[in-house]
Short mmCIF file of C-alpha atoms and ligand atoms in Angstrom, two decimals:
data_model
loop_
_atom_site.label_atom_id
_atom_site.label_comp_id
_atom_site.label_asym_id
_atom_site.label_seq_id
_atom_site.Cartn_x
_atom_site.Cartn_y
_atom_site.Cartn_z
CA MET A 246 3.79 -5.97 34.22
CA ILE A 247 1.36 -6.34 31.34
CA ASN A 248 -2.37 -6.10 31.95
CA VAL A 249 -4.25 -8.06 29.28
CA ILE A 250 -7.84 -6.80 28.98
CA GLY A 251 -10.39 -9.26 27.56
CA LEU A 252 -9.71 -12.97 28.18
CA GLY A 253 -11.53 -14.49 25.22
CA TYR A 254 -10.31 -16.48 22.23
CA ILE A 255 -7.36 -14.14 21.63
CA GLY A 256 -6.67 -12.48 24.96
CA LEU A 257 -6.45 -15.67 27.00
CA PRO A 258 -3.90 -17.52 24.82
CA THR A 259 -1.87 -14.30 24.44
CA ALA A 260 -1.81 -13.68 28.20
CA LEU A 261 -0.88 -17.32 28.89
CA MET A 262 1.84 -17.31 26.26
CA MET A 263 3.49 -14.16 27.63
CA ALA A 264 3.23 -15.39 31.23
CA SER A 265 4.67 -18.80 30.38
CA HIS A 266 7.64 -16.99 28.78
CA GLY A 267 8.46 -15.13 31.96
CA VAL A 268 6.56 -11.86 31.46
CA GLU A 269 4.59 -10.71 34.51
CA VAL A 270 0.94 -10.78 33.40
CA ILE A 271 -2.40 -9.99 34.99
CA GLY A 272 -5.47 -10.89 32.94
CA THR A 273 -8.60 -8.77 33.36
CA ASP A 274 -12.12 -9.51 32.17
CA TYR A 275 -15.39 -7.89 33.21
CA ASN A 276 -17.12 -11.29 33.12
CA LYS A 277 -17.03 -12.47 36.76
CA GLU A 278 -17.94 -16.06 35.92
CA LEU A 279 -15.16 -16.33 33.36
CA VAL A 280 -12.61 -14.98 35.83
CA ALA A 281 -13.90 -17.36 38.53
CA THR A 282 -13.53 -20.33 36.15
CA LEU A 283 -9.94 -19.34 35.32
CA ASN A 284 -9.17 -18.89 39.01
CA GLU A 285 -10.49 -22.41 39.64
CA GLY A 286 -7.76 -23.60 37.28
CA LYS A 287 -9.99 -24.31 34.27
CA THR A 288 -9.80 -22.96 30.73
CA THR A 289 -12.93 -21.48 29.18
CA PHE A 290 -12.82 -23.04 25.70
CA LYS A 291 -11.25 -26.05 24.02
CA GLU A 292 -8.13 -25.52 21.94
CA LYS A 293 -5.21 -27.78 21.13
CA GLY A 294 -2.39 -27.23 23.68
CA LEU A 295 -4.29 -24.56 25.66
CA ASP A 296 -4.65 -26.56 28.89
CA GLU A 297 -0.92 -27.29 28.98
CA LEU A 298 -0.10 -23.64 28.32
CA PHE A 299 -2.53 -22.64 31.06
CA LYS A 300 -0.81 -24.85 33.64
CA GLU A 301 2.59 -23.43 32.71
CA ALA A 302 1.34 -19.85 32.98
CA VAL A 303 -0.19 -20.54 36.39
CA VAL A 304 3.10 -21.97 37.62
CA LYS A 305 4.82 -18.79 36.37
CA GLY A 306 2.37 -16.70 38.41
CA ILE A 307 -0.31 -15.34 36.03
CA ASN A 308 -3.30 -13.79 37.85
CA PHE A 309 -6.90 -13.23 36.72
CA THR A 310 -9.18 -10.49 37.99
CA THR A 311 -12.11 -8.28 37.05
CA GLU A 312 -10.10 -5.17 38.03
CA TYR A 313 -8.06 -2.99 35.68
CA GLN A 314 -4.47 -2.68 36.93
CA THR A 315 -2.17 0.31 37.24
CA THR A 316 0.83 -0.51 35.09
CA ASP A 317 2.85 0.77 32.12
CA THR A 318 1.59 -1.64 29.42
CA TYR A 319 -1.87 -2.87 28.46
CA ILE A 320 -3.03 -5.26 25.76
CA ILE A 321 -6.67 -4.90 24.78
CA SER A 322 -8.28 -7.90 23.11
CA VAL A 323 -12.01 -7.35 23.41
CA PRO A 324 -14.52 -8.22 20.65
CA THR A 325 -15.25 -5.90 17.73
CA PRO A 326 -18.58 -7.02 16.29
CA TYR A 327 -20.03 -5.43 13.17
CA ASP A 328 -23.28 -3.62 12.90
CA LYS A 329 -25.35 -5.94 10.70
CA PHE A 330 -27.25 -3.02 9.17
CA SER A 331 -24.49 -0.51 8.39
CA LYS A 332 -21.79 -3.23 8.00
CA LYS A 333 -19.44 -0.96 9.94
CA VAL A 334 -17.25 -2.01 12.84
CA ASP A 335 -18.78 -1.59 16.29
CA PRO A 336 -15.87 -0.25 18.37
CA SER A 337 -17.88 0.18 21.57
CA TYR A 338 -16.09 -2.57 23.55
CA VAL A 339 -12.66 -1.19 22.59
CA ILE A 340 -13.74 2.35 23.47
CA ALA A 341 -15.08 1.18 26.86
CA ALA A 342 -11.89 -0.76 27.60
CA VAL A 343 -9.64 2.19 26.69
CA LYS A 344 -11.75 4.52 28.86
CA ASP A 345 -11.38 2.14 31.80
CA VAL A 346 -7.63 1.91 31.23
CA MET A 347 -7.42 5.72 31.20
CA LYS A 348 -8.91 5.78 34.73
CA VAL A 349 -6.04 3.78 36.21
CA CYS A 350 -2.99 4.09 33.94
CA PRO A 351 -0.04 6.42 34.61
CA LYS A 352 1.09 9.08 32.10
CA GLY A 353 3.25 7.60 29.33
CA ALA A 354 1.70 4.10 29.53
CA THR A 355 1.44 2.06 26.33
CA VAL A 356 -1.93 0.68 25.25
CA VAL A 357 -1.76 -2.06 22.63
CA ILE A 358 -5.02 -2.78 20.82
CA GLU A 359 -5.11 -6.33 19.46
CA SER A 360 -8.81 -6.36 18.56
CA THR A 361 -9.50 -6.19 14.81
CA VAL A 362 -10.67 -2.73 13.76
CA SER A 363 -11.35 -1.18 10.37
CA PRO A 364 -8.80 1.28 8.97
CA GLY A 365 -9.13 4.66 10.65
CA THR A 366 -11.02 3.38 13.71
CA ILE A 367 -8.21 4.20 16.13
CA ASP A 368 -7.84 7.77 14.79
CA LYS A 369 -11.58 8.33 14.79
CA TYR A 370 -12.73 6.74 18.04
CA ILE A 371 -9.73 6.13 20.29
CA ARG A 372 -7.46 9.17 19.86
CA PRO A 373 -10.15 11.62 20.98
CA ILE A 374 -10.57 9.81 24.33
CA ILE A 375 -6.90 9.41 25.31
CA LYS A 376 -4.30 11.74 26.75
CA ASP A 377 -0.60 11.25 27.45
CA ILE A 378 -0.43 7.58 26.51
CA ASN A 379 1.12 5.70 23.57
CA LEU A 380 -1.25 3.86 21.27
CA VAL A 381 -0.22 0.72 19.41
CA HIS A 382 -2.18 -1.63 17.15
CA ALA A 383 -0.92 -5.22 17.05
CA PRO A 384 -3.58 -7.30 15.28
CA GLU A 385 -3.51 -11.02 15.93
CA ARG A 386 -3.32 -13.63 13.17
CA ILE A 387 -3.78 -16.95 14.96
CA ILE A 388 -6.22 -19.50 13.61
CA PRO A 389 -8.68 -21.30 15.91
CA GLY A 390 -7.72 -24.97 15.97
CA ASN A 391 -3.98 -24.20 15.82
CA MET A 392 -3.71 -21.12 18.03
CA VAL A 393 -0.87 -22.13 20.30
CA TYR A 394 1.42 -23.15 17.44
CA GLU A 395 0.54 -20.05 15.43
CA LEU A 396 1.06 -17.71 18.39
CA LEU A 397 4.60 -19.01 18.62
CA ASN A 398 5.38 -19.14 14.91
CA ASN A 399 3.35 -16.60 12.90
CA ASN A 400 4.85 -13.36 11.68
CA ARG A 401 3.25 -10.34 13.34
CA THR A 402 2.50 -6.70 12.60
CA ILE A 403 2.90 -3.85 15.06
CA GLY A 404 1.56 -0.41 14.22
CA ALA A 405 2.81 2.49 16.33
CA ASP A 406 3.14 6.28 16.13
CA SER A 407 6.88 6.16 16.73
CA ARG A 408 9.63 3.69 15.95
CA GLU A 409 10.74 3.74 19.58
CA ILE A 410 7.37 2.64 20.97
CA GLY A 411 6.94 0.10 18.15
CA GLU A 412 10.31 -1.46 18.97
CA LYS A 413 9.50 -1.54 22.70
CA VAL A 414 6.25 -3.43 22.11
CA LYS A 415 8.01 -5.66 19.58
CA SER A 416 10.37 -6.77 22.36
CA TYR A 417 7.40 -7.99 24.46
CA TYR A 418 6.06 -10.09 21.61
CA ALA A 419 9.56 -11.28 20.75
CA SER A 420 9.64 -12.91 24.21
CA PHE A 421 7.69 -15.78 22.66
CA CYS A 422 7.10 -15.10 18.95
CA GLN A 423 9.57 -16.82 16.66
CA GLY A 424 8.18 -15.24 13.50
CA GLU A 425 9.25 -11.95 11.95
CA ILE A 426 7.72 -8.89 13.64
CA VAL A 427 7.20 -5.93 11.31
CA VAL A 428 6.86 -2.43 12.78
CA THR A 429 4.73 0.01 10.80
CA ASP A 430 2.20 2.78 11.43
CA ILE A 431 -1.21 2.24 13.05
CA ARG A 432 -3.38 2.79 9.97
CA THR A 433 -1.33 0.35 7.91
CA ALA A 434 -1.59 -2.25 10.68
CA GLU A 435 -5.37 -1.78 10.83
CA MET A 436 -5.68 -2.20 7.08
CA THR A 437 -3.39 -5.24 6.77
CA LYS A 438 -5.44 -7.24 9.24
CA VAL A 439 -8.73 -6.60 7.46
CA VAL A 440 -7.13 -7.16 4.04
CA GLU A 441 -5.72 -10.56 5.07
CA ASN A 442 -9.13 -11.85 6.07
CA THR A 443 -10.74 -10.24 3.02
CA PHE A 444 -8.28 -12.01 0.73
CA ARG A 445 -9.37 -15.34 2.19
CA ALA A 446 -13.08 -14.46 2.06
CA VAL A 447 -12.86 -13.47 -1.62
CA ASN A 448 -10.93 -16.63 -2.47
CA ILE A 449 -13.49 -18.83 -0.67
CA ALA A 450 -16.30 -16.95 -2.46
CA PHE A 451 -14.61 -17.70 -5.77
CA ALA A 452 -14.53 -21.41 -4.88
CA ASN A 453 -18.20 -21.27 -3.82
CA GLU A 454 -19.14 -19.58 -7.08
CA LEU A 455 -17.25 -22.23 -9.04
CA ALA A 456 -19.18 -24.90 -7.10
CA ARG A 457 -22.46 -23.32 -8.22
CA ILE A 458 -21.32 -23.07 -11.85
CA CYS A 459 -20.15 -26.68 -11.82
CA ARG A 460 -23.38 -27.85 -10.15
CA HIS A 461 -25.40 -26.10 -12.85
CA ASP A 462 -23.68 -28.07 -15.62
CA ASN A 463 -22.77 -31.20 -13.69
CA MET A 464 -19.00 -30.75 -13.55
CA ASP A 465 -16.75 -31.91 -10.70
CA VAL A 466 -15.62 -28.71 -8.96
CA TYR A 467 -13.13 -30.52 -6.70
CA GLU A 468 -11.33 -32.16 -9.63
CA ILE A 469 -11.31 -28.83 -11.46
CA ILE A 470 -9.85 -26.96 -8.47
CA ARG A 471 -7.31 -29.74 -7.88
CA ILE A 472 -6.04 -29.51 -11.44
CA CYS A 473 -6.07 -25.70 -11.54
CA ASN A 474 -4.05 -25.60 -8.32
CA MET A 475 -1.29 -27.56 -10.06
CA HIS A 476 -0.60 -24.35 -11.99
CA PRO A 477 2.32 -22.61 -10.25
CA ARG A 478 0.41 -19.34 -9.74
CA VAL A 479 -3.08 -20.64 -8.92
CA ASN A 480 -4.23 -21.48 -5.39
CA ILE A 481 -8.01 -21.72 -5.14
CA LEU A 482 -9.52 -22.51 -1.73
CA GLN A 483 -12.35 -25.00 -1.18
CA PRO A 484 -16.11 -24.51 -1.54
CA GLY A 485 -18.15 -25.24 1.57
CA PRO A 486 -21.57 -24.85 3.21
CA GLY A 487 -20.80 -21.25 4.15
CA VAL A 488 -18.26 -19.14 5.97
CA GLY A 489 -18.42 -18.83 9.73
CA GLY A 490 -16.22 -17.64 12.56
CA HIS A 491 -15.73 -14.19 13.94
CA CYS A 492 -13.16 -13.09 11.37
CA ILE A 493 -13.55 -14.01 7.72
CA SER A 494 -17.32 -13.70 7.78
CA VAL A 495 -17.11 -10.33 9.56
CA ASP A 496 -13.97 -8.26 8.83
CA PRO A 497 -14.48 -7.83 5.04
CA TRP A 498 -17.82 -6.17 5.79
CA PHE A 499 -15.88 -3.34 7.49
CA LEU A 500 -14.45 -2.39 4.09
CA VAL A 501 -17.86 -2.64 2.44
CA GLY A 502 -19.37 -0.51 5.22
CA ASP A 503 -16.64 2.16 4.96
CA TYR A 504 -16.18 2.16 1.17
CA PRO A 505 -19.53 1.06 -0.30
CA GLN A 506 -18.81 2.61 -3.72
CA LEU A 507 -15.35 1.07 -3.99
CA ALA A 508 -15.51 -2.37 -2.39
CA LYS A 509 -17.63 -4.05 -5.08
CA VAL A 510 -15.79 -7.36 -5.46
CA ILE A 511 -15.68 -7.72 -1.69
CA ASP A 512 -19.39 -6.95 -1.37
CA GLU A 513 -20.35 -9.57 -3.96
CA SER A 514 -17.98 -12.12 -2.42
CA MET A 515 -19.52 -11.70 1.01
CA LYS A 516 -23.01 -12.07 -0.44
CA THR A 517 -21.90 -15.24 -2.26
CA ASN A 518 -20.53 -16.75 0.96
CA ASP A 519 -23.61 -15.71 2.90
CA GLY A 520 -25.75 -17.41 0.25
CA GLN A 521 -24.11 -20.83 0.71
CA PRO A 522 -26.40 -22.07 3.53
CA SER A 523 -29.45 -21.41 1.29
CA PHE A 524 -27.68 -23.14 -1.59
CA VAL A 525 -27.11 -26.21 0.61
CA LEU A 526 -30.74 -26.17 1.74
CA GLU A 527 -31.79 -26.29 -1.91
CA ARG A 528 -29.43 -29.21 -2.51
CA ILE A 529 -30.97 -31.03 0.46
CA TYR A 530 -34.42 -30.52 -1.04
CA GLU A 531 -33.32 -31.77 -4.50
CA ILE A 532 -31.55 -34.83 -3.11
CA MET A 533 -34.44 -35.69 -0.78
CA LYS A 534 -36.72 -35.72 -3.82
CA GLU A 535 -34.27 -37.80 -5.86
CA ASN A 536 -34.15 -40.40 -3.07
CA GLY A 537 -37.82 -40.43 -2.19
CA ILE A 538 -37.26 -38.93 1.28
CA SER A 539 -40.26 -36.76 2.12
CA ASP A 540 -39.93 -36.37 5.90
CA THR A 541 -37.50 -33.59 6.90
CA GLY A 542 -37.47 -35.23 10.33
CA ARG A 543 -35.29 -37.95 8.75
CA VAL A 544 -32.59 -35.48 7.66
CA GLY A 545 -29.69 -34.70 10.01
CA LEU A 546 -26.97 -32.08 9.94
CA TYR A 547 -23.60 -33.31 11.17
CA GLY A 548 -21.66 -30.40 12.72
CA ILE A 549 -22.79 -27.20 14.38
CA THR A 550 -19.51 -25.37 14.97
CA TYR A 551 -18.21 -22.91 12.38
CA LYS A 552 -15.41 -25.24 11.32
CA GLU A 553 -13.72 -28.52 12.13
CA ASN A 554 -12.34 -29.55 15.51
CA VAL A 555 -13.25 -26.35 17.40
CA ASP A 556 -16.15 -25.69 19.79
CA ASP A 557 -16.81 -22.17 18.47
CA ILE A 558 -20.26 -21.60 16.93
CA ARG A 559 -19.98 -17.91 16.02
CA GLU A 560 -21.61 -17.24 12.61
CA SER A 561 -21.77 -21.00 12.03
CA PRO A 562 -23.19 -22.03 8.61
CA THR A 563 -25.30 -24.72 10.33
CA LEU A 564 -26.89 -22.11 12.59
CA GLN A 565 -27.42 -19.86 9.56
CA MET A 566 -29.24 -22.74 7.86
CA LEU A 567 -31.43 -23.42 10.89
CA ASP A 568 -32.23 -19.73 11.03
CA ILE A 569 -33.34 -19.69 7.36
CA GLN A 570 -35.52 -22.73 8.02
CA GLU A 571 -37.09 -21.07 11.05
CA ARG A 572 -37.87 -17.93 9.03
CA HIS A 573 -39.70 -20.14 6.53
CA LEU A 574 -41.73 -21.53 9.45
CA ALA A 575 -40.14 -24.94 8.91
CA SER A 576 -39.27 -27.16 11.86
CA PRO A 577 -35.51 -27.41 12.40
CA LEU A 578 -33.52 -30.32 10.99
CA LYS A 579 -31.90 -32.67 13.49
CA THR A 580 -28.32 -31.88 14.39
CA PHE A 581 -25.34 -33.56 16.02
CA ASP A 582 -21.92 -32.20 16.99
CA PRO A 583 -19.34 -33.91 19.21
CA PHE A 584 -17.83 -30.49 20.08
CA PHE A 585 -21.01 -28.62 20.90
CA THR A 586 -23.64 -30.01 23.21
CA ASP A 587 -25.55 -27.02 24.56
CA LYS A 588 -29.16 -28.01 23.83
CA ALA A 589 -30.43 -24.65 25.00
CA ILE A 590 -28.86 -22.94 21.97
CA VAL A 591 -29.53 -25.43 19.16
CA PRO A 592 -33.02 -26.87 18.81
CA ASN A 593 -33.52 -30.49 17.81
CA GLN A 594 -30.00 -31.46 18.74
CA ILE A 595 -29.23 -35.11 19.48
CA LEU A 596 -26.35 -35.65 21.86
CA ASP A 597 -25.62 -39.30 21.08
CA PHE A 598 -24.09 -40.11 17.69
CA ASP A 599 -25.67 -43.56 17.33
CA GLN A 600 -29.08 -42.24 18.24
CA PHE A 601 -28.63 -39.43 15.71
CA LEU A 602 -27.86 -41.98 12.99
CA ASN A 603 -30.84 -44.13 13.99
CA GLU A 604 -33.16 -41.18 13.61
CA VAL A 605 -32.07 -40.04 10.13
CA ASP A 606 -31.88 -41.43 6.59
CA MET A 607 -29.87 -38.53 5.21
CA VAL A 608 -26.75 -37.01 6.76
CA VAL A 609 -25.41 -33.64 5.64
CA ILE A 610 -21.73 -33.24 6.49
CA MET A 611 -21.64 -29.56 7.44
CA VAL A 612 -18.35 -29.75 9.37
CA LYS A 613 -15.44 -32.12 8.72
CA HIS A 614 -14.55 -32.91 12.34
CA ASP A 615 -11.94 -35.67 12.79
CA HIS A 616 -14.70 -37.46 14.75
CA ILE A 617 -16.65 -38.29 11.56
CA LYS A 618 -13.51 -39.14 9.60
CA GLN A 619 -12.91 -41.94 12.12
CA ARG A 620 -16.47 -43.30 11.79
CA TRP A 621 -17.37 -43.42 8.08
CA ASP A 622 -18.44 -47.06 8.41
CA LYS A 623 -21.38 -46.05 10.57
CA LEU A 624 -22.75 -43.95 7.72
CA ARG A 625 -23.07 -46.82 5.25
CA GLY A 626 -26.57 -47.10 3.86
CA LYS A 627 -27.39 -43.43 4.48
CA VAL A 628 -27.85 -40.82 1.82
CA ILE A 629 -24.94 -38.44 2.40
CA ILE A 630 -24.47 -34.84 1.30
CA ASP A 631 -20.78 -34.18 1.73
CA CYS A 632 -20.26 -30.41 1.77
CA HIS A 633 -16.46 -30.79 2.07
CA ASN A 634 -15.57 -33.66 -0.28
CA VAL A 635 -14.13 -35.75 2.54
CA CYS A 636 -16.35 -38.84 2.60
CA PRO A 637 -14.66 -41.94 1.14
CA ILE A 638 -17.88 -43.98 0.87
CA GLY A 639 -18.60 -44.65 -2.81
CA GLU A 640 -22.39 -44.93 -2.95
CA ARG A 641 -25.17 -42.47 -2.36
CA VAL A 642 -22.76 -39.60 -1.64
CA TYR A 643 -23.64 -36.22 -3.12
CA HIS A 644 -21.70 -32.99 -3.20
CA ILE A 645 -22.88 -29.38 -3.05
N1 LIG B 47 -13.61 -22.12 4.71
C1 LIG B 47 -14.10 -22.55 3.47
N2 LIG B 47 -13.22 -22.93 2.50
C2 LIG B 47 -11.88 -22.92 2.72
C3 LIG B 47 -11.37 -22.48 3.96
C4 LIG B 47 -12.28 -22.08 4.95
O1 LIG B 47 -15.31 -22.58 3.23
O2 LIG B 47 -11.15 -23.31 1.80
C5 LIG B 47 -14.55 -21.70 5.78
C6 LIG B 47 -14.38 -22.50 7.08
O3 LIG B 47 -15.11 -23.70 7.05
C7 LIG B 47 -14.93 -21.52 8.11
C8 LIG B 47 -14.52 -20.15 7.53
O4 LIG B 47 -14.23 -20.38 6.16
O5 LIG B 47 -16.33 -21.57 8.19
C9 LIG B 47 -13.33 -19.49 8.19
O6 LIG B 47 -12.38 -20.46 8.60
P1 LIG B 47 -10.81 -20.32 8.41
O7 LIG B 47 -10.21 -21.56 8.96
O8 LIG B 47 -10.46 -19.97 7.02
O9 LIG B 47 -10.40 -19.03 9.26
P2 LIG B 47 -10.75 -18.51 10.75
O10 LIG B 47 -11.92 -17.57 10.66
O11 LIG B 47 -10.84 -19.62 11.73
O12 LIG B 47 -9.42 -17.64 11.08
C10 LIG B 47 -9.07 -16.55 10.24
C11 LIG B 47 -7.60 -16.67 9.82
N3 LIG B 47 -7.28 -15.70 8.77
C12 LIG B 47 -6.70 -16.06 7.60
O13 LIG B 47 -6.42 -17.21 7.33
C13 LIG B 47 -6.40 -14.96 6.64
C14 LIG B 47 -6.72 -16.44 11.05
O14 LIG B 47 -5.35 -16.42 10.66
C15 LIG B 47 -7.07 -15.10 11.70
O15 LIG B 47 -6.30 -14.86 12.88
C16 LIG B 47 -8.52 -15.16 12.11
O16 LIG B 47 -9.30 -15.35 10.93
C17 LIG B 47 -8.87 -13.85 12.81
O17 LIG B 47 -8.93 -13.84 14.05
O18 LIG B 47 -8.98 -12.82 12.13
#
């Protein structure tokens, strides 16, 4: 039996996937409400294919509880936030989970840590608190919005102290994973995960910097990137209103925090990405002036989540923008998001799309949800700032 600890964005789909492929799984989370919701037969976040997977796993006998189980294999997928001041990883949830596992697990059990950690974290914080168990690091790679498909098809990395344990854990993942599973050591596994997300962060920062250069001299960044990407060895990502999510906007900071004298490109890239919400705010100001709009109450942000077609708001560029506004004592811009409707979290949010459009003259496309792509007609006549170059309307559309 596998006890999956932490039933969030990664732990839940992983537990469901293993259970639906015939592995005996018990999911544990310390959040009683979350466990109660799962036991009522409901999933806790929206994700393509997750509800179907959930039903299958329930039929195959998955159980959810707040209790840690006594078994021979554990998968830990609890959050690893970063300390905003030191930029270092905060391993406290992983440490707490491993300590709790140690209270109930038998000698020789295997503890797989899926949570993202910076290189060396397991040696520094986890090894000193364990005894007579096998440690493994198997970082996840799935992308919100396409998690179920990617769980099945992505290649994976497993870091272990011995080949034998690595191969044993590989066989659990091979029960569902059709990608290649590489077995390596723990430190390499830790580093690869952070490096993958850093690669993407640096590439997005490059695109954002190009957008600023092109804006300065009135060049079309999208056309330039499109043409450059026709070169066989160039693949530039897209500029945007900022980088959100719990991965790409967080993990690269671990390297900056641990190697401040060495991680210069990464440091600058992260600062560039973090500067995008301010850059968009300046664009809003410029374009308001150009169009004679003086009332910020007539400007609306479309999209609150950190990216398209998900309900996740962690580190969302829209929330970063609202936060900057608040710190300048400005009243928040109006917002609308079909995926996120919790008014307690986002001030000035309008829940009805038509009402939102009635109340604004300018719409800033912060997130390119499919919802807006099916409703461009409704935006005719508005001043539009399209942060993603997706709007097909010809007139009064500006880019960042
Ligand atoms: N973004 C851009 N321009 C782009 C692509 C993305 O501005 O060209 C922005 C998005 O709008 C979003 C942010 O970057 O705000 C991150 O989104 P994302 O879709 O690039 O990635 P995440 O954070 O949802 O998931 C990433 C993935 N990592 C990589 O692609 C290397 C995923 O595979 C990881 O499993 C996940 O991080 C994680 O958990 O680490």
